[in-house]
Coordinates of C-alpha atoms in Angstrom, one line a residue:
X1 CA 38.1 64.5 42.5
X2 CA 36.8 64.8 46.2
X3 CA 34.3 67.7 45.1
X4 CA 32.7 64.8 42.1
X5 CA 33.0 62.2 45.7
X6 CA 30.9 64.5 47.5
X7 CA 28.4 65.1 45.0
X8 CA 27.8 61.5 44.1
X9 CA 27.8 61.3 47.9
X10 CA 25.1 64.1 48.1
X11 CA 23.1 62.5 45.6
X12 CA 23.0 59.3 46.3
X13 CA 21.8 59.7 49.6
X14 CA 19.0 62.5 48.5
X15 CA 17.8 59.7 46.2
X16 CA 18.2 56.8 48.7
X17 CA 15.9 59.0 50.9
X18 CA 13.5 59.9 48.0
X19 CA 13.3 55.9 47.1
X20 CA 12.6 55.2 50.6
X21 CA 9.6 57.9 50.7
X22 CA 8.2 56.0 47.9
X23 CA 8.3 52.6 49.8
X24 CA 7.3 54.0 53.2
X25 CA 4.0 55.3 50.6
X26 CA 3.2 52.2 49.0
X27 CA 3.6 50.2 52.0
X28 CA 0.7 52.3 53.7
X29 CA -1.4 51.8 50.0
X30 CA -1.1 48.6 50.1
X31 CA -2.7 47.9 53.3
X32 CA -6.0 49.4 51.6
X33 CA -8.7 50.5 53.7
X34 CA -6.6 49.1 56.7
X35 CA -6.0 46.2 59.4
X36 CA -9.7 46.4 60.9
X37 CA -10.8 46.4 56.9
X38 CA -8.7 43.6 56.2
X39 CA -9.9 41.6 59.2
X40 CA -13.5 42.1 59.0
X41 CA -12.5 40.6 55.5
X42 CA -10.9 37.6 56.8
X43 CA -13.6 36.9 59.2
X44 CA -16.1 36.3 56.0
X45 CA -13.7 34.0 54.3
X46 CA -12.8 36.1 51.7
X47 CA -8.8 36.8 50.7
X48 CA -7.8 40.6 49.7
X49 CA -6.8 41.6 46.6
X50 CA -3.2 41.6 47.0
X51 CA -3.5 37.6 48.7
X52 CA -5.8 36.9 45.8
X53 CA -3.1 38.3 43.4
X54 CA -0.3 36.6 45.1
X55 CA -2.3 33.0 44.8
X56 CA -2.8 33.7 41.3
X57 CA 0.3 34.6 39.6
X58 CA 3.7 32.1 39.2
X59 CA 5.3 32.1 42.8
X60 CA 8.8 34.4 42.1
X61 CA 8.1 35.8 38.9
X62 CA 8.1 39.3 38.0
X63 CA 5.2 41.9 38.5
X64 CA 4.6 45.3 37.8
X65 CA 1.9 47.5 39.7
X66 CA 0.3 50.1 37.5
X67 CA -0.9 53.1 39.5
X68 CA -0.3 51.8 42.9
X69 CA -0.8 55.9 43.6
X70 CA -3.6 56.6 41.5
X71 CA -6.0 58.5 44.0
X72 CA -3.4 59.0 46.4
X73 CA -4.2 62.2 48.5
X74 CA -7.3 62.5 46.6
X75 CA -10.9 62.6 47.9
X76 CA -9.9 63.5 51.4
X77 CA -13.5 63.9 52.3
X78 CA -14.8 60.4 51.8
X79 CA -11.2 59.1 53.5
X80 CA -9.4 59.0 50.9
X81 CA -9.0 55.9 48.3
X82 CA -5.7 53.9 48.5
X83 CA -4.3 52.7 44.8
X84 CA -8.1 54.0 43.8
X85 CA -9.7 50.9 45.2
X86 CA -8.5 48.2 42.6
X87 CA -5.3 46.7 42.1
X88 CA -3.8 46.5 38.8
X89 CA -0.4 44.5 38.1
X90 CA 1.1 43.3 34.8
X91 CA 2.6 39.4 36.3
X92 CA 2.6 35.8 35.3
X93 CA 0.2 33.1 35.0
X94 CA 1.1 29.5 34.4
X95 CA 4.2 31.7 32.5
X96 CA 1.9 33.8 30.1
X97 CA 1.8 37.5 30.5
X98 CA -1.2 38.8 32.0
X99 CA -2.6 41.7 33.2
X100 CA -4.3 41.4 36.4
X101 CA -7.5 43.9 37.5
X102 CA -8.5 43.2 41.7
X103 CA -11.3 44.8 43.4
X104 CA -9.9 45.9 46.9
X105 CA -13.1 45.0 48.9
X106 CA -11.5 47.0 51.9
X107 CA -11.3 50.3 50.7
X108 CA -15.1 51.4 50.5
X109 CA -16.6 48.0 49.6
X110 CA -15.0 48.4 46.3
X111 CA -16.7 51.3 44.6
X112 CA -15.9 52.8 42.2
X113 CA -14.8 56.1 42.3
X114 CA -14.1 58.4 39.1
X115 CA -10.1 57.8 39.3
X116 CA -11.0 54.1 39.6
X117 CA -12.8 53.9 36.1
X118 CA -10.0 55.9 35.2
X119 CA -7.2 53.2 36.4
X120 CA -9.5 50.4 34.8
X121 CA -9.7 51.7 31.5
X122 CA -5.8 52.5 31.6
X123 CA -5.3 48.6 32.4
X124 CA -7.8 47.8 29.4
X125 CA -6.1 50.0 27.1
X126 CA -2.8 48.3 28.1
X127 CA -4.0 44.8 27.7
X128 CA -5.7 46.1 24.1
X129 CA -2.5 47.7 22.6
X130 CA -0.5 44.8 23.7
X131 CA -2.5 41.7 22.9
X132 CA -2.4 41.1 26.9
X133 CA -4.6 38.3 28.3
X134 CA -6.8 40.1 30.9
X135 CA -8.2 38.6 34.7
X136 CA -10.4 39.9 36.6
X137 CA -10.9 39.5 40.0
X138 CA -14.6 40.8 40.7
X139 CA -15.4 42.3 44.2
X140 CA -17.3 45.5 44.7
X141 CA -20.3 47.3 45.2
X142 CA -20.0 49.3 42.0
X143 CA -20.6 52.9 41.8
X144 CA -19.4 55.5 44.9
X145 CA -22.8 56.7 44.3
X146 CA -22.3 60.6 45.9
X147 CA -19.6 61.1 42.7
X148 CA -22.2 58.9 40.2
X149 CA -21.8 61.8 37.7
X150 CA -18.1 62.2 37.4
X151 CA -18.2 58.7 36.6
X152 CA -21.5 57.7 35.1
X153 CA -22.3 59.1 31.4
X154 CA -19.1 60.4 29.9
X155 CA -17.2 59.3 27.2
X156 CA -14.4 57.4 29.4
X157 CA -16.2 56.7 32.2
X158 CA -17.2 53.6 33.6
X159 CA -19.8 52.3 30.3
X160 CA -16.5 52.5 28.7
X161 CA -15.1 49.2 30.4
X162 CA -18.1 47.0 28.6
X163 CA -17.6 49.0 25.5
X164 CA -13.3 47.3 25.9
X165 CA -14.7 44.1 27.0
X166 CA -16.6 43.6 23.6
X167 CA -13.8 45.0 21.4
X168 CA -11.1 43.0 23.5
X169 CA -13.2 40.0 22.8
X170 CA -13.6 40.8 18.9
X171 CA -9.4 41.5 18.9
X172 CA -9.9 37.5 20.2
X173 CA -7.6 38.3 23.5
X174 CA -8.4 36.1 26.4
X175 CA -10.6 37.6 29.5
X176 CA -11.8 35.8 32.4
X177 CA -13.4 37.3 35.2
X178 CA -13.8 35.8 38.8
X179 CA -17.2 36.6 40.8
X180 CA -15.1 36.6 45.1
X181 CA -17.6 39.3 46.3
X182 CA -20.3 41.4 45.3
X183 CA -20.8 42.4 41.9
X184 CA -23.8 44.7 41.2
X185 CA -26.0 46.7 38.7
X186 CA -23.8 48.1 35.7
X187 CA -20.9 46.1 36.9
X188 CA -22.7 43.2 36.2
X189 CA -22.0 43.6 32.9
X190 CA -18.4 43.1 33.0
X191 CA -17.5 39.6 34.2
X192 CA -20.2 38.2 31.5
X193 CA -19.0 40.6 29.0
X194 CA -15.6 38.0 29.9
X195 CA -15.3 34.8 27.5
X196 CA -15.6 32.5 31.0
X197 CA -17.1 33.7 34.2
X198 CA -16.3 31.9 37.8
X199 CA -18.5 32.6 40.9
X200 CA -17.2 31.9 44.4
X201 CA -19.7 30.1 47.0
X202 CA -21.0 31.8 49.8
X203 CA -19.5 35.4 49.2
X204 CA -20.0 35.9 45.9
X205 CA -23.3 37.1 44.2
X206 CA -24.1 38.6 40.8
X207 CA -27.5 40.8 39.9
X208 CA -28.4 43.9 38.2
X209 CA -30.4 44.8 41.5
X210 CA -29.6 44.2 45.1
X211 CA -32.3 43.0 47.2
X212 CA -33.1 46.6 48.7
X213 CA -33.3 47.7 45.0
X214 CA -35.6 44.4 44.1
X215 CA -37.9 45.6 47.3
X216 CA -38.5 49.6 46.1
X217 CA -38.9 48.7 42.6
X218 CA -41.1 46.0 42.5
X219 CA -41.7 45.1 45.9
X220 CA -40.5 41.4 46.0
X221 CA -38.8 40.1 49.2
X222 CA -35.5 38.0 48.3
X223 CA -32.6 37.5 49.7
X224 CA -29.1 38.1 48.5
X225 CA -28.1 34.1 47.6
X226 CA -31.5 33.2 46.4
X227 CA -31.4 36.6 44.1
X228 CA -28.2 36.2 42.7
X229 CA -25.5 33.9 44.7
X230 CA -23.7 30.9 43.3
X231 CA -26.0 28.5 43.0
X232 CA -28.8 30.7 41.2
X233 CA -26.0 31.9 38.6
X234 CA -24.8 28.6 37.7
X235 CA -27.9 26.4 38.2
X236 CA -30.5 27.4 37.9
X237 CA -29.6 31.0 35.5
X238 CA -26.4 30.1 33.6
X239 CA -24.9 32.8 33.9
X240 CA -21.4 31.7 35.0
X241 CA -19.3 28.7 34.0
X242 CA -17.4 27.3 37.2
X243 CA -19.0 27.4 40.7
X244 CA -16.2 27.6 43.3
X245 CA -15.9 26.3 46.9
X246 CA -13.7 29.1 47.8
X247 CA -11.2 31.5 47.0
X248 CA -7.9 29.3 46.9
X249 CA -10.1 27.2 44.2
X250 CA -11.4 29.9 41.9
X251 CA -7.2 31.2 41.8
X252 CA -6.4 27.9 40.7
X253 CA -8.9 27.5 38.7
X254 CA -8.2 29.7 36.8
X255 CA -4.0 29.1 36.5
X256 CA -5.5 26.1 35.1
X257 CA -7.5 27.8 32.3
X258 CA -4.7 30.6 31.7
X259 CA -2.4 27.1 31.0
X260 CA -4.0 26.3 27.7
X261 CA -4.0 29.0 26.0
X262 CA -3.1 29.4 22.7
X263 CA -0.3 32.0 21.7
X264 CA -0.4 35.1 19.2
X265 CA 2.1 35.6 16.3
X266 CA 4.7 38.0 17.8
X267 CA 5.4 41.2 16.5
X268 CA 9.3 39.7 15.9
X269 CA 11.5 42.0 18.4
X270 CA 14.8 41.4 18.7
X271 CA 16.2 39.9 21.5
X272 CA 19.7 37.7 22.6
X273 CA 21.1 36.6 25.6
X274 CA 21.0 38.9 28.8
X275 CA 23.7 40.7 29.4
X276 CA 23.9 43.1 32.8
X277 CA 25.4 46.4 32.6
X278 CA 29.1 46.3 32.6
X279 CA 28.8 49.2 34.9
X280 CA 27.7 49.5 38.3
X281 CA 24.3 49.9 38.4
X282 CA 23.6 50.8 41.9
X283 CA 26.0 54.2 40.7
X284 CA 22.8 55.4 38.9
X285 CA 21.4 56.9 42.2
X286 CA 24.7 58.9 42.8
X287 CA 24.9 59.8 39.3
X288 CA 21.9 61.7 39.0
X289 CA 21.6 65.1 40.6
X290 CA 20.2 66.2 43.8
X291 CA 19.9 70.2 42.0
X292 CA 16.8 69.8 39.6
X293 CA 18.8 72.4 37.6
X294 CA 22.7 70.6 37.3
X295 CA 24.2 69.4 34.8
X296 CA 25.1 65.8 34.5
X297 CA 26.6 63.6 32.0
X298 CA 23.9 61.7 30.6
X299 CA 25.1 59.2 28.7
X300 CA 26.8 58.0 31.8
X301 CA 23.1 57.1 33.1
X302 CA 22.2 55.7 30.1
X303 CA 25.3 53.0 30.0
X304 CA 24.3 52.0 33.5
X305 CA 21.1 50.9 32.1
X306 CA 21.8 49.1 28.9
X307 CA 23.5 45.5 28.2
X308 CA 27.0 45.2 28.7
X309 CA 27.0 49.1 29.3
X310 CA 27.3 49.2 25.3
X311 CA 25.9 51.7 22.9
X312 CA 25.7 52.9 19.1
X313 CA 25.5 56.7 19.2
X314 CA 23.5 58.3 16.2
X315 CA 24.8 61.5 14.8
X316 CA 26.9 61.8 18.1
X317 CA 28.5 65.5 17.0
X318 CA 24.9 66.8 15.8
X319 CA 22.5 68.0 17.8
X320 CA 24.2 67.2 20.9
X321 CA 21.8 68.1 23.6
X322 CA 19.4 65.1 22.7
X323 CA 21.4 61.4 22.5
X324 CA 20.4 59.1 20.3
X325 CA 21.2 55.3 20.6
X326 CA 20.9 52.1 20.0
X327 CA 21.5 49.3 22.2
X328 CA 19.7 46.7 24.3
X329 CA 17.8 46.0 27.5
X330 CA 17.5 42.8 29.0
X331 CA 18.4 41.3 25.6
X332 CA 15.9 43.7 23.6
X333 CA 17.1 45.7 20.6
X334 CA 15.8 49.5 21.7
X335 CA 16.8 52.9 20.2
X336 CA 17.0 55.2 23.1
X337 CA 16.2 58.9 23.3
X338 CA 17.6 60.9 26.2
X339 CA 18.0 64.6 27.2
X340 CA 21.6 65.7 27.3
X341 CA 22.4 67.2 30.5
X342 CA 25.5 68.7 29.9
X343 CA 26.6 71.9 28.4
X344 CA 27.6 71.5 25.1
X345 CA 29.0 73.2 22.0
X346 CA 27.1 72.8 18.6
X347 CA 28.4 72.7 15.3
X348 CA 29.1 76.8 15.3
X349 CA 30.8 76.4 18.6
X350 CA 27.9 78.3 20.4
X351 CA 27.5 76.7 23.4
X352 CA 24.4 75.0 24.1
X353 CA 22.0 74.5 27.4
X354 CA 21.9 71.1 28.6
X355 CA 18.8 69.7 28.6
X356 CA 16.6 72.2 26.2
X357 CA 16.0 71.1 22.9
X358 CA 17.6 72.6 20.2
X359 CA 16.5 72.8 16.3
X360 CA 19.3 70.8 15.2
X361 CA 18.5 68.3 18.4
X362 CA 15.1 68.1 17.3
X363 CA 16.0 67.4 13.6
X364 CA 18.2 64.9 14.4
X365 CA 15.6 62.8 17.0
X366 CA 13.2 63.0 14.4
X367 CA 15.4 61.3 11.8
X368 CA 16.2 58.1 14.3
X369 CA 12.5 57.9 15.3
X370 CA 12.0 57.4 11.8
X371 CA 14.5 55.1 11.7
X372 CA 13.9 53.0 14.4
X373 CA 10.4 52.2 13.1
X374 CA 12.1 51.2 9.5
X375 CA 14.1 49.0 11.6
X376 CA 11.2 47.6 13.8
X377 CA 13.1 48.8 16.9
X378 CA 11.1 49.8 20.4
X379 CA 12.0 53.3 21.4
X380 CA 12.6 54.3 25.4
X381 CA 12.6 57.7 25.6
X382 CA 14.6 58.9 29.0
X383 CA 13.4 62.6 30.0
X384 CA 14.9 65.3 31.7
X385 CA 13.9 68.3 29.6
X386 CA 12.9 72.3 30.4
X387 CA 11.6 72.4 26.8
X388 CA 12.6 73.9 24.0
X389 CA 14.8 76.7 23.2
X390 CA 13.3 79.9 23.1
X391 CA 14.2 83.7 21.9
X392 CA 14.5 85.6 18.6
X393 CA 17.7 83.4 17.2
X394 CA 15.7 80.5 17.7
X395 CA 12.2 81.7 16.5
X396 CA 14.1 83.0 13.5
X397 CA 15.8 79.6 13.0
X398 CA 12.0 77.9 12.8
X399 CA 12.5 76.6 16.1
X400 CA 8.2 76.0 15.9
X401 CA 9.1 74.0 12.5
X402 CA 11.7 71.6 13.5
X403 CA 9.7 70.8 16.6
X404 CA 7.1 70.2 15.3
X405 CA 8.5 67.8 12.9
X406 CA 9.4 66.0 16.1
X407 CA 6.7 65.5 17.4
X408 CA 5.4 64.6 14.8
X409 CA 7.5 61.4 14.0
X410 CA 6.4 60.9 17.8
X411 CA 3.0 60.8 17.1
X412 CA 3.1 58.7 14.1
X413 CA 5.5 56.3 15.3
X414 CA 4.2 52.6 15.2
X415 CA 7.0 50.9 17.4
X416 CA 6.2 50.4 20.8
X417 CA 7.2 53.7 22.9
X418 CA 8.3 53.5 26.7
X419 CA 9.1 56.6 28.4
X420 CA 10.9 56.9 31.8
X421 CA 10.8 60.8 33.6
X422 CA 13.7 60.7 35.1
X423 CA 13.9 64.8 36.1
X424 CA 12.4 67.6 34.8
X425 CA 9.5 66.3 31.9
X426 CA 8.0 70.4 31.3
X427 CA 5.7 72.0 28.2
X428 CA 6.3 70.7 24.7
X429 CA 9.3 68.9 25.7
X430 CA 7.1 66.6 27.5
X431 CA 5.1 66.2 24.4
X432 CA 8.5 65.6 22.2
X433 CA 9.6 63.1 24.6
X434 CA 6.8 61.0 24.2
X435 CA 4.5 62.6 27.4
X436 CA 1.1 60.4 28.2
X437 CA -0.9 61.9 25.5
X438 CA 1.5 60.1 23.1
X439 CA 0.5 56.8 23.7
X440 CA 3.6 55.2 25.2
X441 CA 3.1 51.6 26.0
X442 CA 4.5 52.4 29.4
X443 CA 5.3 55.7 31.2
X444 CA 6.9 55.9 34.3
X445 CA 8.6 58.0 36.5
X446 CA 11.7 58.0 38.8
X447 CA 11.0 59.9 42.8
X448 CA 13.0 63.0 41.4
X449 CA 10.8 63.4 38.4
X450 CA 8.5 66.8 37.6
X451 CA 6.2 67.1 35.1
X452 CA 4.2 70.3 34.0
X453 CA 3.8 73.3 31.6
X454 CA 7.3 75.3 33.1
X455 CA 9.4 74.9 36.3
X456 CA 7.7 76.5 39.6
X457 CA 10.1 79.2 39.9
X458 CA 9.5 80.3 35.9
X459 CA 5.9 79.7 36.3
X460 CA 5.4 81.9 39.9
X461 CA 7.7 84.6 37.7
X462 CA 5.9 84.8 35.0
X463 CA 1.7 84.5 37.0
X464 CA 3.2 87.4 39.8
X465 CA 4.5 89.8 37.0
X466 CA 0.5 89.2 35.4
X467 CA -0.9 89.9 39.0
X468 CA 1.4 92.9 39.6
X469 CA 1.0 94.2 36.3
X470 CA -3.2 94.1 37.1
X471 CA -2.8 95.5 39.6
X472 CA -0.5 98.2 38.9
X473 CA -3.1 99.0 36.4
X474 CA -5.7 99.7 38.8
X475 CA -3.4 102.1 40.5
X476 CA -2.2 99.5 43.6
X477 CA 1.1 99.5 44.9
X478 CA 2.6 96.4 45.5
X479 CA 6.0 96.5 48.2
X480 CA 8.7 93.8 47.7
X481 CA 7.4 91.9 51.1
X482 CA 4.3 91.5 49.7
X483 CA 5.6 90.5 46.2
X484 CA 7.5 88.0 48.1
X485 CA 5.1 86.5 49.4
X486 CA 2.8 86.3 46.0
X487 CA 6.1 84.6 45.0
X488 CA 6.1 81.9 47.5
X489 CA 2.7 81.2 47.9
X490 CA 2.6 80.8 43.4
X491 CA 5.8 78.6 43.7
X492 CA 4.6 76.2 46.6
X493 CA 1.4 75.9 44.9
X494 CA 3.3 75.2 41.5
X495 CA 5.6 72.9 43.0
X496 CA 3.3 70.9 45.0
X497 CA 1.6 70.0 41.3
X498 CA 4.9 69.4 39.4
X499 CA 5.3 66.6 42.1
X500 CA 5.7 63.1 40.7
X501 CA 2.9 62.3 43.2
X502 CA 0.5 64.5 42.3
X503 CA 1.3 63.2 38.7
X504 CA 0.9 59.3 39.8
X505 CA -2.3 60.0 41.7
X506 CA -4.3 61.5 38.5
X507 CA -2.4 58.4 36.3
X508 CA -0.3 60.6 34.3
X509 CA 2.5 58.4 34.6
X510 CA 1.8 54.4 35.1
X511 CA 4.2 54.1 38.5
X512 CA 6.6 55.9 40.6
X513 CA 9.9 53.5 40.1
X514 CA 13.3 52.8 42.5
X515 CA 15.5 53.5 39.3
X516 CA 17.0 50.4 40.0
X517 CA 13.6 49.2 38.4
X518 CA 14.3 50.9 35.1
X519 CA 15.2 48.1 33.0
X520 CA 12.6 45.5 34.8
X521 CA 9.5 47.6 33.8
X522 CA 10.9 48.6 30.1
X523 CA 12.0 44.4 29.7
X524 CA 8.4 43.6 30.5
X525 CA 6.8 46.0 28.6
X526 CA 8.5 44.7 25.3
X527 CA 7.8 41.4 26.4
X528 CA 4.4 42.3 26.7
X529 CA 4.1 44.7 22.9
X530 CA 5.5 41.5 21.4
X531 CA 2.3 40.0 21.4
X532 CA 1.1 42.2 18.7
X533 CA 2.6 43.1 15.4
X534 CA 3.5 46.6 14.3
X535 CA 1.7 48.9 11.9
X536 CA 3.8 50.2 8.8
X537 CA 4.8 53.8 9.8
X538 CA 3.6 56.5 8.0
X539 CA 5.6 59.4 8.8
X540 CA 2.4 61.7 7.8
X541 CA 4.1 65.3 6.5
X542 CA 7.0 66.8 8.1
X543 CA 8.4 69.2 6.7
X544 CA 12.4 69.0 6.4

């Protein structure tokens, strides 16, 4: 008993440190381009994006930040761009669901760099799939022009955003947009691309040209206001709807507008009362394991997370290294996928590796997907996978067959899909669990998540023995030292991209979580699929 004390012991603090890395992070993203940034703001009357989002949304209601670390450690040469220049939070507006998109004037003017288009488009496709009403809080000076073509022409780049804005208005979902700083060229486009378009007076200014721009292609002489500022755009052009006296107005303003809309059918989810865990929930950070690679009983996660700690287990002697489960989360109905850390013994009584997916694990997944979109239930799938199981007994058991079967009721699932990387999230086990390219409505990940083709210590394994193998070909000997060190210097590398960070920054995964947030982000991410009914699943063909 004192051994299982001092690993919860161990592992709580390792996460309690890793949770309080995250925060130390975010704190430094949030302050954007920084206090002299922010200041030089201020002094022109203007709020930041974080003040204008805190006006805007219902004072102590829930948010959720998506890709507060996209761009983070990225572009080091231009200074780096904090939460890629734009904040982007799903919250409350006069209580409706919205999902908020703010310019960050203070980290370089607001231009756009390629992982800001990037982080827009993920907030449009969000507000698209889930019926979401979308603001926009308009402030920048479009385009980083020195990275114009990794951002410019292609197919999800930045023309892409218009391209949203008229199918989001076509789908009939609300978008407003709010002119509280520059807004220029291509950008333009956007906030009148929005059913209703508000201009702030004094600091903000529409135009497909800037003044310089005016002057070298045509050589007229205006000035900013009289080119495109408030009164021009409402006056005298049309342009916008609502001039504004100031920043505090336009954010009420709109709270006002957001307060009569009307609602969508819902897509009929099942929820009752709240219940909390029965549990302890702050246990979930000693529970899970410091060692990427120990086992852990998972199911004892999973009851910390659900209602009243309660949970139907599907084919509970089957396939045991995937759980499958229904229950409920904050009062939503879910069926709930999770790797099975532990050792087990299958139905031969050959044991079993915890957290690699099995044929007969596999199979049985497949079946409650299928399920759970007959029964119109959301799915949350919980990773912490190494893939799955490899070797002549399982090739020869169609291993290929009975995953692919899985990912295919994955892929063809029609009920809302929320995934949560708690650990290890690595090659086609990422895909099986519902990985980024499989549309989950959400995906986020816990501090101690990796995600990536194999483990660093497999993948530096199997690159060195292709390197020594070359060379050994071209008659090179290779000593252990220097092995060693190929070793190292392939497993640092390997690690540092398995990182949850590096993941965050490139918007693989939606956020980087406190785990004690698990249950918050997958609540409002129902809440926010329930705006918009479910196809009829079509299984497609899988073989059986």
């Amino acid at each position: 008993m004192a051994k299982i004390d001092l690993d919860f012991n161990k592992n709580e603090d390792a996460m309690k440190l890793a949770v309080s890395k995250l925060k130390r992070k975010l704190d430094k993203i949030h302050q954007g381009g920084g206090p002299k940034k922010i200041e030089k703001l201020h002094s022109k009357g203007k709020l930041t994006a974080r003040e204008r989002i805190d006006l805007l949304i219902d004072p102590g209601s829930k948010v959720l930040e998506i890709g507060a670390l996209a761009g983070y450690e990225m572009y080091p040469e231009y200074g780096g761009c904090p939460a890629a220049g734009v904040v982007v939070v799903i919250a409350y507006v006069s209580k409706r669901q919205c999902m908020i998109v703010a310019n960050d004037a203070t980290v370089k003017a607001g231009a756009w760099f390629p992982i800001t288009g990037k982080k827009n488009l993920r907030a449009q496709e969000i507000a698209m799939e889930n019926r979401l009403p979308i603001i926009y809080l308009v402030d920048s000076a479009g385009v980083f022009l020195p990275l114009q073509d990794e951002i410019f022409p292609d197919k999800e780049h930045f023309g892409r955003i218009f391209r949203n804005n008229a199918k989001m208005s076509s789908m009939g979902i609300p978008q407003i947009a709010a002119i509280m700083g520059s807004c220029v060229a291509g950008g333009a486009y956007l906030p009148i691309m929005s059913d209703e378009a508000l201009i702030v007076e004094g600091t903000g200014s529409i135009f497909l040209a800037g003044p310089y721009l005016v002057k070298a292609a045509i050589g007229e002489q205006v000035d900013k206001e009289t080119l495109g500022g408030a009164t021009t755009q409402s006056e005298i052009s049309g342009v916008t709807d609502y001039k504004m006296p100031d920043d505090k107005t336009c954010l009420e303003t709109i709270r006002e507008l957001v307060d009569k809309f009307g609602r969508f059918e819902t897509a009929g989810f099942d929820r009752v009362e709240p219940l909390a865990p029965k549990l302890d929930m702050n246990e979930l950070l000693g529970l899970f394991p410091e060692n990427a690679t120990k086992p852990y009983d998972s199911l004892e996660i999973i009851k910390r997370l659900v209602d009243d700690s309660k949970l139907t287990i599907y084919k509970k002697d089957y396939g045991k290294t995937i759980i499958c489960a229904y229950g409920r989360i904050d009062g939503w109905a879910v069926g709930i996928v999770a790797n099975n850390r532990q050792v087990v013994k299958n139905k031969k009584g050959e044991m079993q590796f915890g957290g690699v997916i099995y044929s007969d694990s596999a199979d049985k997944a497949s079946r409650f997907i299928m399920n759970c979109n007959q029964k119109k239930i959301p799915l949350v799938f919980l990773h912490d996978v190494t893939g799955f199981m490899v070797g002549t007994r399982s090739e020869h058991g169609g291993i290929i067959k009975d995953g692919a079967k899985m990912v295919n009721a994955v892929s063809n699932s029609t009920v809302p899909k929320f995934s949560i990387v708690m650990g290890n999230s690595y090659g086609a086990g990422n895909y099986a669990m519902c990985g980024k390219a499989y549309d989950p409505r959400l995906i986020v990940a816990w501090p101690t998540a990796k995600i990536a083709v194999m483990g660093g210590s497999q993948a530096a394994k199997v690159l060195l023995q292709i390197q020594v193998s070359s060379q050994k070909a071209r008659g090179e000997e290779i000593d252990e030292v220097a092995e060693q060190k190929m070793f190292d210097e392939i497993k640092a590398k390997y690690d540092r991209q398995t990182s949850p960070y590096y993941a965050a920054s490139r918007l693989w995964v939606d956020a980087i979580i406190d785990p004690m947030e698990t249950r918050k982000v997958i609540s409002m991410g129902i809440e926010a699929a329930n705006n918009a009914p479910v196809e009829k699943f079509n299984p497609g063909v899988i073989q059986t």
